[in-house]
PDB file of C-alpha atoms in Angstrom:
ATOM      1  CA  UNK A   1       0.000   0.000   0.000  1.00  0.00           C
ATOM      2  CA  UNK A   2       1.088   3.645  -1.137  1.00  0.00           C
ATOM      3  CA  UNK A   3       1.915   6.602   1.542  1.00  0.00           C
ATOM      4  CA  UNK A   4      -0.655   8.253  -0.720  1.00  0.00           C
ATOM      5  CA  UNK A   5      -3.432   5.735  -0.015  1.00  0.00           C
ATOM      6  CA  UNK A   6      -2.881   5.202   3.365  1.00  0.00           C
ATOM      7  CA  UNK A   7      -2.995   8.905   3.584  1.00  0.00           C
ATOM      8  CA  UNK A   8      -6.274   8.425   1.648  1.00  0.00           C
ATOM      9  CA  UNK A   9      -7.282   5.909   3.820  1.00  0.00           C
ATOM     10  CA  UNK A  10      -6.398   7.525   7.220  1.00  0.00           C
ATOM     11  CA  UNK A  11      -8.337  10.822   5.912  1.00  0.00           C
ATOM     12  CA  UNK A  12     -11.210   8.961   5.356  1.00  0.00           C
ATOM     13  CA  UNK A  13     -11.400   7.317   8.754  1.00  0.00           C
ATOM     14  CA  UNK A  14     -10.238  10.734  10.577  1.00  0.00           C
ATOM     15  CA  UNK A  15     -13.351  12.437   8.659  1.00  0.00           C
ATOM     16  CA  UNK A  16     -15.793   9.583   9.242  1.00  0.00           C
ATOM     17  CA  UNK A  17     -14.844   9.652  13.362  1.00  0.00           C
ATOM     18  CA  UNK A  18     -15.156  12.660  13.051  1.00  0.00           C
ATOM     19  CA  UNK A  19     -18.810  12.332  11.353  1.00  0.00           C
ATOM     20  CA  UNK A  20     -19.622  10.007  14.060  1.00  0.00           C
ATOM     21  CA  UNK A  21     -18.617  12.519  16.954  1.00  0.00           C
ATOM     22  CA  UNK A  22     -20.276  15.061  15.451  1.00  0.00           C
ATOM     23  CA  UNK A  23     -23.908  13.291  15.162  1.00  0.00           C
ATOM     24  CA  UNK A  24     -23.179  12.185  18.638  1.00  0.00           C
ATOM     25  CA  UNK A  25     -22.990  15.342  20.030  1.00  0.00           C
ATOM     26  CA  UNK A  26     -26.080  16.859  17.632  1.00  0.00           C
ATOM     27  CA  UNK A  27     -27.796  14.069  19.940  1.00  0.00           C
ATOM     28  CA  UNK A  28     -26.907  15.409  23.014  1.00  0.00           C
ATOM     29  CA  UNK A  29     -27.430  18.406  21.899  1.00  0.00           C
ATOM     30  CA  UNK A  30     -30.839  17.904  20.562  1.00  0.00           C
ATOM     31  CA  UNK A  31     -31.668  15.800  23.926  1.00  0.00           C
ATOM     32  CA  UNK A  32     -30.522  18.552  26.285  1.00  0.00           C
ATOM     33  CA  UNK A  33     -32.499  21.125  24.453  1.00  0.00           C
ATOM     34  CA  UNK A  34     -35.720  18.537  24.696  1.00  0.00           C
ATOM     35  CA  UNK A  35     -35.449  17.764  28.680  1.00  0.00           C
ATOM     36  CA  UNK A  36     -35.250  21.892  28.666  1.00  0.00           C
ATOM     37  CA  UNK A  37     -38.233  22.547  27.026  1.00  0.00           C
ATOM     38  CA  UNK A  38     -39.921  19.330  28.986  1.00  0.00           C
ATOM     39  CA  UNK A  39     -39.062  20.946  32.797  1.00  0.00           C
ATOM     40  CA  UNK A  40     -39.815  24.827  31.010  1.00  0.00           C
ATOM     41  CA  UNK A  41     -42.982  23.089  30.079  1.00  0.00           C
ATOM     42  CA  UNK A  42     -43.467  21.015  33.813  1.00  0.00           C
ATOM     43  CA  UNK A  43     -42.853  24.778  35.555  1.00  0.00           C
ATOM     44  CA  UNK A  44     -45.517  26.536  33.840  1.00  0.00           C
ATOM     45  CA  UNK A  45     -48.076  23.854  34.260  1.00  0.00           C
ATOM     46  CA  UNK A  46     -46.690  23.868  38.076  1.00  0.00           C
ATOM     47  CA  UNK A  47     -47.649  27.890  38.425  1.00  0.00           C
ATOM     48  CA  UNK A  48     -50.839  27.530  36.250  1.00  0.00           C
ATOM     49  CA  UNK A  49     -52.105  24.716  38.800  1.00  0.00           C
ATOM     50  CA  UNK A  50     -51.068  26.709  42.016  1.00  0.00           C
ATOM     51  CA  UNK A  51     -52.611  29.698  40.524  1.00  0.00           C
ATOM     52  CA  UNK A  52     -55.886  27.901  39.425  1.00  0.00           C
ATOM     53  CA  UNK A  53     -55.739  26.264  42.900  1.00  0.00           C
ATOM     54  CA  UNK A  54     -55.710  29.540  44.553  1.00  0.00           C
ATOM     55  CA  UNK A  55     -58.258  30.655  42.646  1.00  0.00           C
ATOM     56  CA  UNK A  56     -60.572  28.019  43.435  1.00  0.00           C
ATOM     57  CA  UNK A  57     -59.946  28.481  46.983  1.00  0.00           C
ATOM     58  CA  UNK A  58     -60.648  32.108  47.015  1.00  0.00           C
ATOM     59  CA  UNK A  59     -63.459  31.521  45.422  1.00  0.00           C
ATOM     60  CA  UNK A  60     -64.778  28.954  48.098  1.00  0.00           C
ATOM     61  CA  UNK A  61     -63.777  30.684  50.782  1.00  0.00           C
ATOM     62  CA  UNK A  62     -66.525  33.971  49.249  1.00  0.00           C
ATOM     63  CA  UNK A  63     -69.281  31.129  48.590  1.00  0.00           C
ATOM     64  CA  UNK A  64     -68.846  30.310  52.235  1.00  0.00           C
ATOM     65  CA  UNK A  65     -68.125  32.603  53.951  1.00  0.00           C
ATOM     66  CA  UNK A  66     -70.207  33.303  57.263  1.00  0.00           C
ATOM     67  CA  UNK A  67     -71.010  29.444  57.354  1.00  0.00           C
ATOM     68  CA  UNK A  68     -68.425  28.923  59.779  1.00  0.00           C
ATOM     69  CA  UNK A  69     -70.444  28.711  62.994  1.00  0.00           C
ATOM     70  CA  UNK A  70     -72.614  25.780  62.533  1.00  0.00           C
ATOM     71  CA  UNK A  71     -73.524  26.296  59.093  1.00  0.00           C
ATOM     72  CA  UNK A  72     -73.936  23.054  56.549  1.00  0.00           C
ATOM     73  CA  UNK A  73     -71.330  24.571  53.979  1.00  0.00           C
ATOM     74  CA  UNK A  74     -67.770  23.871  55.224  1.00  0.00           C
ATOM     75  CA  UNK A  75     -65.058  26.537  54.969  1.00  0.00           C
ATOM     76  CA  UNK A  76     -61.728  25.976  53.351  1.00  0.00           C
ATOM     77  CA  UNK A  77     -60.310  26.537  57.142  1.00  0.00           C
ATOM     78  CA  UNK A  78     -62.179  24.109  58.945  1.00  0.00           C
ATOM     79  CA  UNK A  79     -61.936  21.721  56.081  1.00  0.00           C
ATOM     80  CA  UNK A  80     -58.283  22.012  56.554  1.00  0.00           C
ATOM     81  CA  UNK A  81     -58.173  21.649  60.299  1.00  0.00           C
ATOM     82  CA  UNK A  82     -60.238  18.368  59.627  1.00  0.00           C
ATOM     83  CA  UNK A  83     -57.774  17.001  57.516  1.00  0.00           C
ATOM     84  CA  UNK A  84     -55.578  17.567  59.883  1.00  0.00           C
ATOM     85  CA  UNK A  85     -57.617  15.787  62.641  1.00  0.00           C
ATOM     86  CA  UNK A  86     -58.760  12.876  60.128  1.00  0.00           C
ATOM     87  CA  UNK A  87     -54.511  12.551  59.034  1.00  0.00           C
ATOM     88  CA  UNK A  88     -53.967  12.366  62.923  1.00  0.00           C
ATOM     89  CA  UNK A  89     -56.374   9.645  63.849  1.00  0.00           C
ATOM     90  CA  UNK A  90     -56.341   7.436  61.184  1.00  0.00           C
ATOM     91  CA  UNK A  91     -54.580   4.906  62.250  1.00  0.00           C
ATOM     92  CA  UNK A  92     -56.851   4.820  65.076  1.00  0.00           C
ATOM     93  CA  UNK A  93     -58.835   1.234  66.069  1.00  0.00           C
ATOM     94  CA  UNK A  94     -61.536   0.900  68.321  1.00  0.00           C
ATOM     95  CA  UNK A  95     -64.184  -0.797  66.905  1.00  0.00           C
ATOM     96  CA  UNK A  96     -67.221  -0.362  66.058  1.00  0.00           C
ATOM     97  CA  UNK A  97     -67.326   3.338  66.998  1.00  0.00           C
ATOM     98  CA  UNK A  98     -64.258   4.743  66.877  1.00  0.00           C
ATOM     99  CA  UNK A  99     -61.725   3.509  63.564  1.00  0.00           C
ATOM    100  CA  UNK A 100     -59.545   5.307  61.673  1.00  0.00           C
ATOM    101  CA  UNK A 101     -60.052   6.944  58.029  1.00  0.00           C
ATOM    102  CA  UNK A 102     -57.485   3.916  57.016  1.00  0.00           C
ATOM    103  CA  UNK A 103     -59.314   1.174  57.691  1.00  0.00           C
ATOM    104  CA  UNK A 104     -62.120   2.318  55.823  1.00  0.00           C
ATOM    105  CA  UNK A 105     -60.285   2.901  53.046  1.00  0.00           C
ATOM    106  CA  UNK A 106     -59.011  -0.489  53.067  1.00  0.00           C
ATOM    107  CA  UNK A 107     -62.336  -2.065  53.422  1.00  0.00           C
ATOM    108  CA  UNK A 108     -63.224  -0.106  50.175  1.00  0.00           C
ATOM    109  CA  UNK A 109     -60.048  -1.286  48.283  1.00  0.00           C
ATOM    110  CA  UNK A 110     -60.568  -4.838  49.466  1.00  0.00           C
ATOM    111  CA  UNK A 111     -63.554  -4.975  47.911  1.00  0.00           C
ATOM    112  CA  UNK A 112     -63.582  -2.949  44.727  1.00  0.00           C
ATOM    113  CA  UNK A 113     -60.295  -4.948  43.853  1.00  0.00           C
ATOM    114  CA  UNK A 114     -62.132  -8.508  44.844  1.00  0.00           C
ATOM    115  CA  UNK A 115     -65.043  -7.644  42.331  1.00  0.00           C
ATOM    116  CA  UNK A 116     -62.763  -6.260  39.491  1.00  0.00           C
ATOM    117  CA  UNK A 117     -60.260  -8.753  39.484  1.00  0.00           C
ATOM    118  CA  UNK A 118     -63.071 -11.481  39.370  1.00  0.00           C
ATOM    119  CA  UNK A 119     -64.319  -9.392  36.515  1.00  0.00           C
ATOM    120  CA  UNK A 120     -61.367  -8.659  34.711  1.00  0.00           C
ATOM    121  CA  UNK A 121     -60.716 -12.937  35.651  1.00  0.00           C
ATOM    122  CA  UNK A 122     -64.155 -13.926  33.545  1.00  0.00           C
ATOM    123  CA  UNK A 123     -64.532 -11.104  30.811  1.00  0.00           C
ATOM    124  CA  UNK A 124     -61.038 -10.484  29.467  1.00  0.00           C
ATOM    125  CA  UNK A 125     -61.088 -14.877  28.164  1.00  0.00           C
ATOM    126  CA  UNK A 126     -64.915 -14.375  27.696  1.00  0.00           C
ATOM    127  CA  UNK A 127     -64.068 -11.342  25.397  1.00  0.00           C
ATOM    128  CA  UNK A 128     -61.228 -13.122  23.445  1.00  0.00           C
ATOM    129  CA  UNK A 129     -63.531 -15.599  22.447  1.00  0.00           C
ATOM    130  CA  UNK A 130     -66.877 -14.208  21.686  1.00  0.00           C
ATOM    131  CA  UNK A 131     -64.341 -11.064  19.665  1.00  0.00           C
ATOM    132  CA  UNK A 132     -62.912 -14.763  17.567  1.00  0.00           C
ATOM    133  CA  UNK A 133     -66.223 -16.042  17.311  1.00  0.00           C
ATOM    134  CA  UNK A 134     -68.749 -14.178  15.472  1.00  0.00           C
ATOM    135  CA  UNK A 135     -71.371 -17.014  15.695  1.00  0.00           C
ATOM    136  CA  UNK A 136     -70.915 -16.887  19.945  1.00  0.00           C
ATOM    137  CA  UNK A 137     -70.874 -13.559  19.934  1.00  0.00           C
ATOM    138  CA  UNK A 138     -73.748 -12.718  17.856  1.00  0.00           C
ATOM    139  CA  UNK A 139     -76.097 -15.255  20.103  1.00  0.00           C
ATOM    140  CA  UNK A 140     -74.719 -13.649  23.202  1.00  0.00           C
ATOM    141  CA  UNK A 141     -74.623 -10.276  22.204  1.00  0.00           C
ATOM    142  CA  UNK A 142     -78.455  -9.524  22.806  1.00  0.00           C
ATOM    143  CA  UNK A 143     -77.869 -10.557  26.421  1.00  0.00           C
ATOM    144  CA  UNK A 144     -74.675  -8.418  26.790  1.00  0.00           C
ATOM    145  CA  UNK A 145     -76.654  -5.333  25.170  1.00  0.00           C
ATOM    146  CA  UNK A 146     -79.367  -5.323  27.813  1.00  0.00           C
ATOM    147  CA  UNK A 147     -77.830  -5.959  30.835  1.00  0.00           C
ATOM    148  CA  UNK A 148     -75.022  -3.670  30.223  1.00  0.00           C
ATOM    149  CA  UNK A 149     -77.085  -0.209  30.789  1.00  0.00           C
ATOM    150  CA  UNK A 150     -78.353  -1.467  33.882  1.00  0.00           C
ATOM    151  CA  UNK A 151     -77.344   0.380  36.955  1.00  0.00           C
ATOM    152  CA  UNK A 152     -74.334  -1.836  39.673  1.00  0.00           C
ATOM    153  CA  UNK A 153     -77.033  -0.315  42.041  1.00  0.00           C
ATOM    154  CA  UNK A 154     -80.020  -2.142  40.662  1.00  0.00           C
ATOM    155  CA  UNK A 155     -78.401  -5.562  41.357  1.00  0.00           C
ATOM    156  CA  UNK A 156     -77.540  -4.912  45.332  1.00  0.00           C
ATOM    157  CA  UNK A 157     -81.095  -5.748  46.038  1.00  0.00           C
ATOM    158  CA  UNK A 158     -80.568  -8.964  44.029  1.00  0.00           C
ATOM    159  CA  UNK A 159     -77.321 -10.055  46.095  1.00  0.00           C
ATOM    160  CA  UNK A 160     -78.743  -9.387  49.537  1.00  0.00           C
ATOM    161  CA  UNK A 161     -81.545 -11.813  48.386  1.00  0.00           C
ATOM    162  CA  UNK A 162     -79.182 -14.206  46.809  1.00  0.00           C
ATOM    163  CA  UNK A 163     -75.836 -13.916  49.201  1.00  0.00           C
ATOM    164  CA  UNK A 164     -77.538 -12.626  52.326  1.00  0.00           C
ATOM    165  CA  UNK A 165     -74.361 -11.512  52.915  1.00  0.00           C
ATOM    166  CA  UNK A 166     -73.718  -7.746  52.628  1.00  0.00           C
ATOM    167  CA  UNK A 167     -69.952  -7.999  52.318  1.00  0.00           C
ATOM    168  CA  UNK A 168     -70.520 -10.379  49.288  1.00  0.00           C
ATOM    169  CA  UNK A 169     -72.507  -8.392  47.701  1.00  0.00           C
ATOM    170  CA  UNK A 170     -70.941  -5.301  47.922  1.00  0.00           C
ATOM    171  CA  UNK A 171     -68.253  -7.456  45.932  1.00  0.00           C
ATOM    172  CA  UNK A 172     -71.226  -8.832  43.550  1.00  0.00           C
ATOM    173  CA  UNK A 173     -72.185  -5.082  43.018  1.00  0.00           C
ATOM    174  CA  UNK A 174     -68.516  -3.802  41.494  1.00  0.00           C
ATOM    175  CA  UNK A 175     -68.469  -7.323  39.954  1.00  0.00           C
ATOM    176  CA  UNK A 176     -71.160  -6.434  37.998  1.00  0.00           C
ATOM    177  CA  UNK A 177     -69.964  -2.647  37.483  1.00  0.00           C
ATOM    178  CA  UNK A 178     -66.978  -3.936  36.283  1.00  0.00           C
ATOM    179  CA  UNK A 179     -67.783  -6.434  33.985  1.00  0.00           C
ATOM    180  CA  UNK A 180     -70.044  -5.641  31.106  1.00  0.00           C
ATOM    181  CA  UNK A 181     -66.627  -2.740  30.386  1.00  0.00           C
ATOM    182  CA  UNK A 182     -63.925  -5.175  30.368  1.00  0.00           C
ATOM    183  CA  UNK A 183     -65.848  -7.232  28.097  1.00  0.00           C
ATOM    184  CA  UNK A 184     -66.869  -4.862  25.470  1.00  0.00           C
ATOM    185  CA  UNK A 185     -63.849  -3.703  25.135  1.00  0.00           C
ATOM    186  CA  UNK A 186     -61.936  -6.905  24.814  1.00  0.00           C
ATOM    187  CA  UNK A 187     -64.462  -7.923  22.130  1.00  0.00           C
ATOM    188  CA  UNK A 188     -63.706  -4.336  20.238  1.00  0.00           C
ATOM    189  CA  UNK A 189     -59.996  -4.957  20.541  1.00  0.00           C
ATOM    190  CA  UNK A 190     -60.231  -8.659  18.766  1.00  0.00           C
ATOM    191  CA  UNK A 191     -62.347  -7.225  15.891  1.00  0.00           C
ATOM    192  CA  UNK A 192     -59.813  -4.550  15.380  1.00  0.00           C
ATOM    193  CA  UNK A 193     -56.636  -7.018  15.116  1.00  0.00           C
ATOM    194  CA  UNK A 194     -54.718  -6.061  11.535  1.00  0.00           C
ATOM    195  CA  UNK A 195     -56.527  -9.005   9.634  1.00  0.00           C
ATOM    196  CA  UNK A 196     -53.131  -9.863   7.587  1.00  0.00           C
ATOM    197  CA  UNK A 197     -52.082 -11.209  11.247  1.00  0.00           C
ATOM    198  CA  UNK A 198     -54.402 -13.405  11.622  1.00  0.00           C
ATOM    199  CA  UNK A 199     -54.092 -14.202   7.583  1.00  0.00           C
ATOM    200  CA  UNK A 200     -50.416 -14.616   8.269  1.00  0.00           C
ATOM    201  CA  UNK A 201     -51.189 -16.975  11.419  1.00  0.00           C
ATOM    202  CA  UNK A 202     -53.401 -19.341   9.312  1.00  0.00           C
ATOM    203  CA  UNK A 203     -50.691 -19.533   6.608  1.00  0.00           C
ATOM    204  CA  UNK A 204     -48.042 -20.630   9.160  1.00  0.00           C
ATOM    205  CA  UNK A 205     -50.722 -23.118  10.692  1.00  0.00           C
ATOM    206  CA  UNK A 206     -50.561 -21.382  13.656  1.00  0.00           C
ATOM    207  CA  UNK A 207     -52.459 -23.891  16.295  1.00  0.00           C
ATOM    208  CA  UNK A 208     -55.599 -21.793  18.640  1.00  0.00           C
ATOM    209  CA  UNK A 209     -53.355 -21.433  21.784  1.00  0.00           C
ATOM    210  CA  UNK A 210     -50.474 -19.461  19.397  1.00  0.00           C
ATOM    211  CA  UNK A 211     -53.234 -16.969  17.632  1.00  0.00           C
ATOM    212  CA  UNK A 212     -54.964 -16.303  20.607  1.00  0.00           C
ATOM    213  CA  UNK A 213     -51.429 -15.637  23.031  1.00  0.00           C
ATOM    214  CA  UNK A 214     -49.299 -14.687  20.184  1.00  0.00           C
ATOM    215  CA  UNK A 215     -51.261 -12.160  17.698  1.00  0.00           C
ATOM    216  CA  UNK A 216     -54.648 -11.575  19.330  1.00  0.00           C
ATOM    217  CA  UNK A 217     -53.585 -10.774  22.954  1.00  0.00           C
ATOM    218  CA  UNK A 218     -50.529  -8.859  21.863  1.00  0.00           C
ATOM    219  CA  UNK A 219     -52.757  -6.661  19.377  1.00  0.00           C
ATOM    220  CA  UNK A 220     -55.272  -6.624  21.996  1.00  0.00           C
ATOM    221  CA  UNK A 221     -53.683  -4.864  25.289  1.00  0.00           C
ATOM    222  CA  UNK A 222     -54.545  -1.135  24.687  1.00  0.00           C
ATOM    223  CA  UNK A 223     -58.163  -2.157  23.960  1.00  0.00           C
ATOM    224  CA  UNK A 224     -58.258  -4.415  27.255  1.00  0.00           C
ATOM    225  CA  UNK A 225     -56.169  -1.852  29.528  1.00  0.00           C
ATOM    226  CA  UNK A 226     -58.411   1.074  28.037  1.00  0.00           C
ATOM    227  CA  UNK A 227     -61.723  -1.288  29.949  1.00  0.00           C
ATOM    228  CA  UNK A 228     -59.969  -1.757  32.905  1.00  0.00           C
ATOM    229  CA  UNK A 229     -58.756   1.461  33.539  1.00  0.00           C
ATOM    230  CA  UNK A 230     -63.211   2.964  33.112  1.00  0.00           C
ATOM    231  CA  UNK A 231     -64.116  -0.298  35.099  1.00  0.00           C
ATOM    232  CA  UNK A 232     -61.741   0.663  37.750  1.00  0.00           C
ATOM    233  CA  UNK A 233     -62.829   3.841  37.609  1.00  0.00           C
ATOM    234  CA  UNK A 234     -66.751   2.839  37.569  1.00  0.00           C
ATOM    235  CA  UNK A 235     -65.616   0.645  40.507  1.00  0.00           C
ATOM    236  CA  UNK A 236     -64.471   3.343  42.840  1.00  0.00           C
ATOM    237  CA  UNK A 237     -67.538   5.354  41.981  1.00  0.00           C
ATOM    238  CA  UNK A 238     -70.333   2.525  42.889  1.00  0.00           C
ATOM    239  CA  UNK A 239     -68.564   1.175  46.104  1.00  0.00           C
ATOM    240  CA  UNK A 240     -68.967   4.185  47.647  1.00  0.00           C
ATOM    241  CA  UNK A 241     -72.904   4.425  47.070  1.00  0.00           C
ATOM    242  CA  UNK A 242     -72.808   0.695  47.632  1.00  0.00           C
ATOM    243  CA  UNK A 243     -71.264   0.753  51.101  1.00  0.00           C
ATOM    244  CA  UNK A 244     -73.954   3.645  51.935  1.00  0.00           C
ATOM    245  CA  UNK A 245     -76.423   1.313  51.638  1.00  0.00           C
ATOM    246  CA  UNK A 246     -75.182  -2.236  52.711  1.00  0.00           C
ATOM    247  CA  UNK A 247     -73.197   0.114  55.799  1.00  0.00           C
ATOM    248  CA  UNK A 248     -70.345  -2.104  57.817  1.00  0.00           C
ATOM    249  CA  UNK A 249     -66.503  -0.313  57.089  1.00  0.00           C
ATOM    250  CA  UNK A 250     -65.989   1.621  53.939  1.00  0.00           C
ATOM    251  CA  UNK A 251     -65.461   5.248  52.343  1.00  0.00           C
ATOM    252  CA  UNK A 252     -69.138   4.903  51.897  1.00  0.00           C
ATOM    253  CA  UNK A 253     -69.934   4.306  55.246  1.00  0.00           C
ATOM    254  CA  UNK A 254     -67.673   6.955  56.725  1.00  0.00           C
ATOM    255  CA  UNK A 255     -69.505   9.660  54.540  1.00  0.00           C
ATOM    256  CA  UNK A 256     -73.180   8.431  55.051  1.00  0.00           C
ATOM    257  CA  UNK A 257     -72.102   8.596  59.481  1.00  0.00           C
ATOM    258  CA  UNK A 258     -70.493  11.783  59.426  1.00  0.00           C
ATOM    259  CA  UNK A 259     -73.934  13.195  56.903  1.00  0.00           C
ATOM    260  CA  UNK A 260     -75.976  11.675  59.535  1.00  0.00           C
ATOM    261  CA  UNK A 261     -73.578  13.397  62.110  1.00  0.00           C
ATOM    262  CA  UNK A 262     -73.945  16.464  60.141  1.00  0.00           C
ATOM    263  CA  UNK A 263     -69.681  16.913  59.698  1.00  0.00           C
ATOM    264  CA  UNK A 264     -69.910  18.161  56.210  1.00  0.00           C
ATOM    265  CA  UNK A 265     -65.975  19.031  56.568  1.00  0.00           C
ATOM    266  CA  UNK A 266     -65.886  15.527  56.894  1.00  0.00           C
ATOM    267  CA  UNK A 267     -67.348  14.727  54.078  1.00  0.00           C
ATOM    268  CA  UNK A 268     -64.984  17.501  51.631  1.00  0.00           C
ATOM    269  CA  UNK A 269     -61.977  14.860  53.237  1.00  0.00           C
ATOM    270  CA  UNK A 270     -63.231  11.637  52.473  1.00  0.00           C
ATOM    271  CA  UNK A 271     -64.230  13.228  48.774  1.00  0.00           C
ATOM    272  CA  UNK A 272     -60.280  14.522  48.900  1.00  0.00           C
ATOM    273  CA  UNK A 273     -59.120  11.113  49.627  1.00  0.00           C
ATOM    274  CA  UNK A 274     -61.676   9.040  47.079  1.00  0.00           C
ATOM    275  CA  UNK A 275     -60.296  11.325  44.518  1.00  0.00           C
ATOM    276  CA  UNK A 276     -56.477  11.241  45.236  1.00  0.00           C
ATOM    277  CA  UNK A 277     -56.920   7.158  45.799  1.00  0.00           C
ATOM    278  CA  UNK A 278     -59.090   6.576  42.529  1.00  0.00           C
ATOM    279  CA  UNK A 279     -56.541   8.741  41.007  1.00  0.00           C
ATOM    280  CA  UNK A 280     -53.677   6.666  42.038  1.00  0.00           C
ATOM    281  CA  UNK A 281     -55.597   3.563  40.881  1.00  0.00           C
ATOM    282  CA  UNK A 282     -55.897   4.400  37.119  1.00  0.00           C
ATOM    283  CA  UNK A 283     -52.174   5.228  37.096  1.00  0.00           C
ATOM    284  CA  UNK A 284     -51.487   2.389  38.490  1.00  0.00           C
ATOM    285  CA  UNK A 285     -53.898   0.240  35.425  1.00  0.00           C
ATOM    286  CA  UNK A 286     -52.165   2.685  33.068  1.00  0.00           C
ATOM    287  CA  UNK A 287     -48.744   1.080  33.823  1.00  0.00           C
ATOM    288  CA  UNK A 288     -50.136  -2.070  31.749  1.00  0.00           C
ATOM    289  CA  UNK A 289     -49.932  -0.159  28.377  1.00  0.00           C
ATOM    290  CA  UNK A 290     -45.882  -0.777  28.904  1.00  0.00           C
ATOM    291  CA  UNK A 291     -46.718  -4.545  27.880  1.00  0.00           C
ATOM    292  CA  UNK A 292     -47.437  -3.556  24.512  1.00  0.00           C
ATOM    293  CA  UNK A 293     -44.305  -3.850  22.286  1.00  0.00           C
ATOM    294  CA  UNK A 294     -43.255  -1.033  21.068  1.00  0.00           C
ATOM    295  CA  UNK A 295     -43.871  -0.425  17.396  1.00  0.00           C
TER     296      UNK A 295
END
């Protein structure tokens, strides 16, 4: 080999290093300049929320004000101090009278997670199936479309009668909630698999266990996390008019004693604490979008 095309060679692989650095560093670059804008971005949402917050308060504090001294509608103040007092005894057990605002709560997550879970156990198969198997589903889908409107409430009567049991059938009740969601939207998920999958799957013989775990469940997840996460959500909402009416421990319960006690600040905690908890739960569902590959 030649000085020359060494020299050739050794310019080329200088330049192209060189290249390499260069894109490198356009990525940082370009990276830095994105988690900038993200945490410019994350600030000014930060000051628009405290702003709006303070706003809203303000503006509860003038729809209230002069309620203070026995009056129904609670005061940002005393709402606060019974937060404070709520925070401070909640770890607090002496049944029946006297228990804490956390064992309530986690007589309402027992349950609403008992009664979706069984739901989520039976629809998300169920919905696979009938979603594979247009002659099942169109039989079945009659049934489906008829008791899915009907309230959770409407079938509490029907469990006391059938479970005599009013723990059970608060379970029954977000069992019910839960279920006719999961399974719709299972069955809209299968329908709207890419079809040259499943044309792909028949041409590779694929056996009934490998389409259904390896192309329909797969294509499937968004549709399926999208029901739990408004089942969850419908969940939360009916086990606390549930638990108003079947009483025992429960978010529900805790509200309907302190109406009939007439604490209304009470009541603007336990809504605080439904919220930031239901909140919490649909992240949580949310996280299940991560099992779907990447595209």
């Amino acid at each position: 080999m030649s000085s020359q095309t060494r020299g050739q060679l050794s310019s080329q692989s200088e330049t192209s290093v060189q290249g390499q650095i260069s894109e490198q560093g356009q990525t940082h670059a370009t990276a830095g300049v994105g988690s900038v804008l993200r945490i410019r971005g994350l600030l000014k949402a930060g000051g628009l929320f405290i702003v709006l917050a303070a706003a809203f308060i303000l503006a509860w504090q003038l729809v209230t004000a002069g309620y203070d001294d026995g009056g129904l509608a609670p005061t940002p103040a005393a709402s606060w101090h019974r937060l404070v007092e709520v925070v401070s005894t909640a770890f607090v057990f002496e049944p029946p009278n006297n228990v804490g605002i956390v064992f309530h709560l986690l007589a309402s997550l027992r349950r609403v997670l008992l009664g979706f879970g069984l739901a989520a156990a039976i629809a998300i198969p169920l919905g696979l199936f009938l979603g594979s198997n247009r002659l099942f589903e169109t039989a079945l889908d009659p049934i489906v479309q008829v008791l899915r409107p009907v309230s959770p409430l409407a079938w509490l009567p029907i469990g006391l009668a059938i479970l005599r049991d009013s723990e059970a059938t608060a379970v029954f009740v977000i069992f019910m909630a839960s279920l006719w969601i999961i399974l719709i939207n299972t069955i809209d998920g299968v329908r709207r698999v890419n079809p040259h999958f499943l044309d792909l799957a028949r041409t590779l013989e694929a056996t009934a266990w490998q389409h259904t775990v390896r192309i329909v469940l797969p294509a499937t997840v968004p549709a399926i996390v999208t029901g739990l996460r408004t089942s969850l959500s419908t969940a939360w909402l009916v086990i606390i008019a549930a638990e108003m009416i079947v009483g025992n421990r429960g978010m529900g319960t805790f509200v309907w004693n302190e109406w009939n006690a007439m604490n209304i600040d009470s009541i603007v905690v336990a809504i605080l604490i439904i919220g930031v908890v239901g909140f919490l739960l649909d992240r949580a569902v949310a996280q299940l979008h991560r099992l779907v590959p990447a595209a």
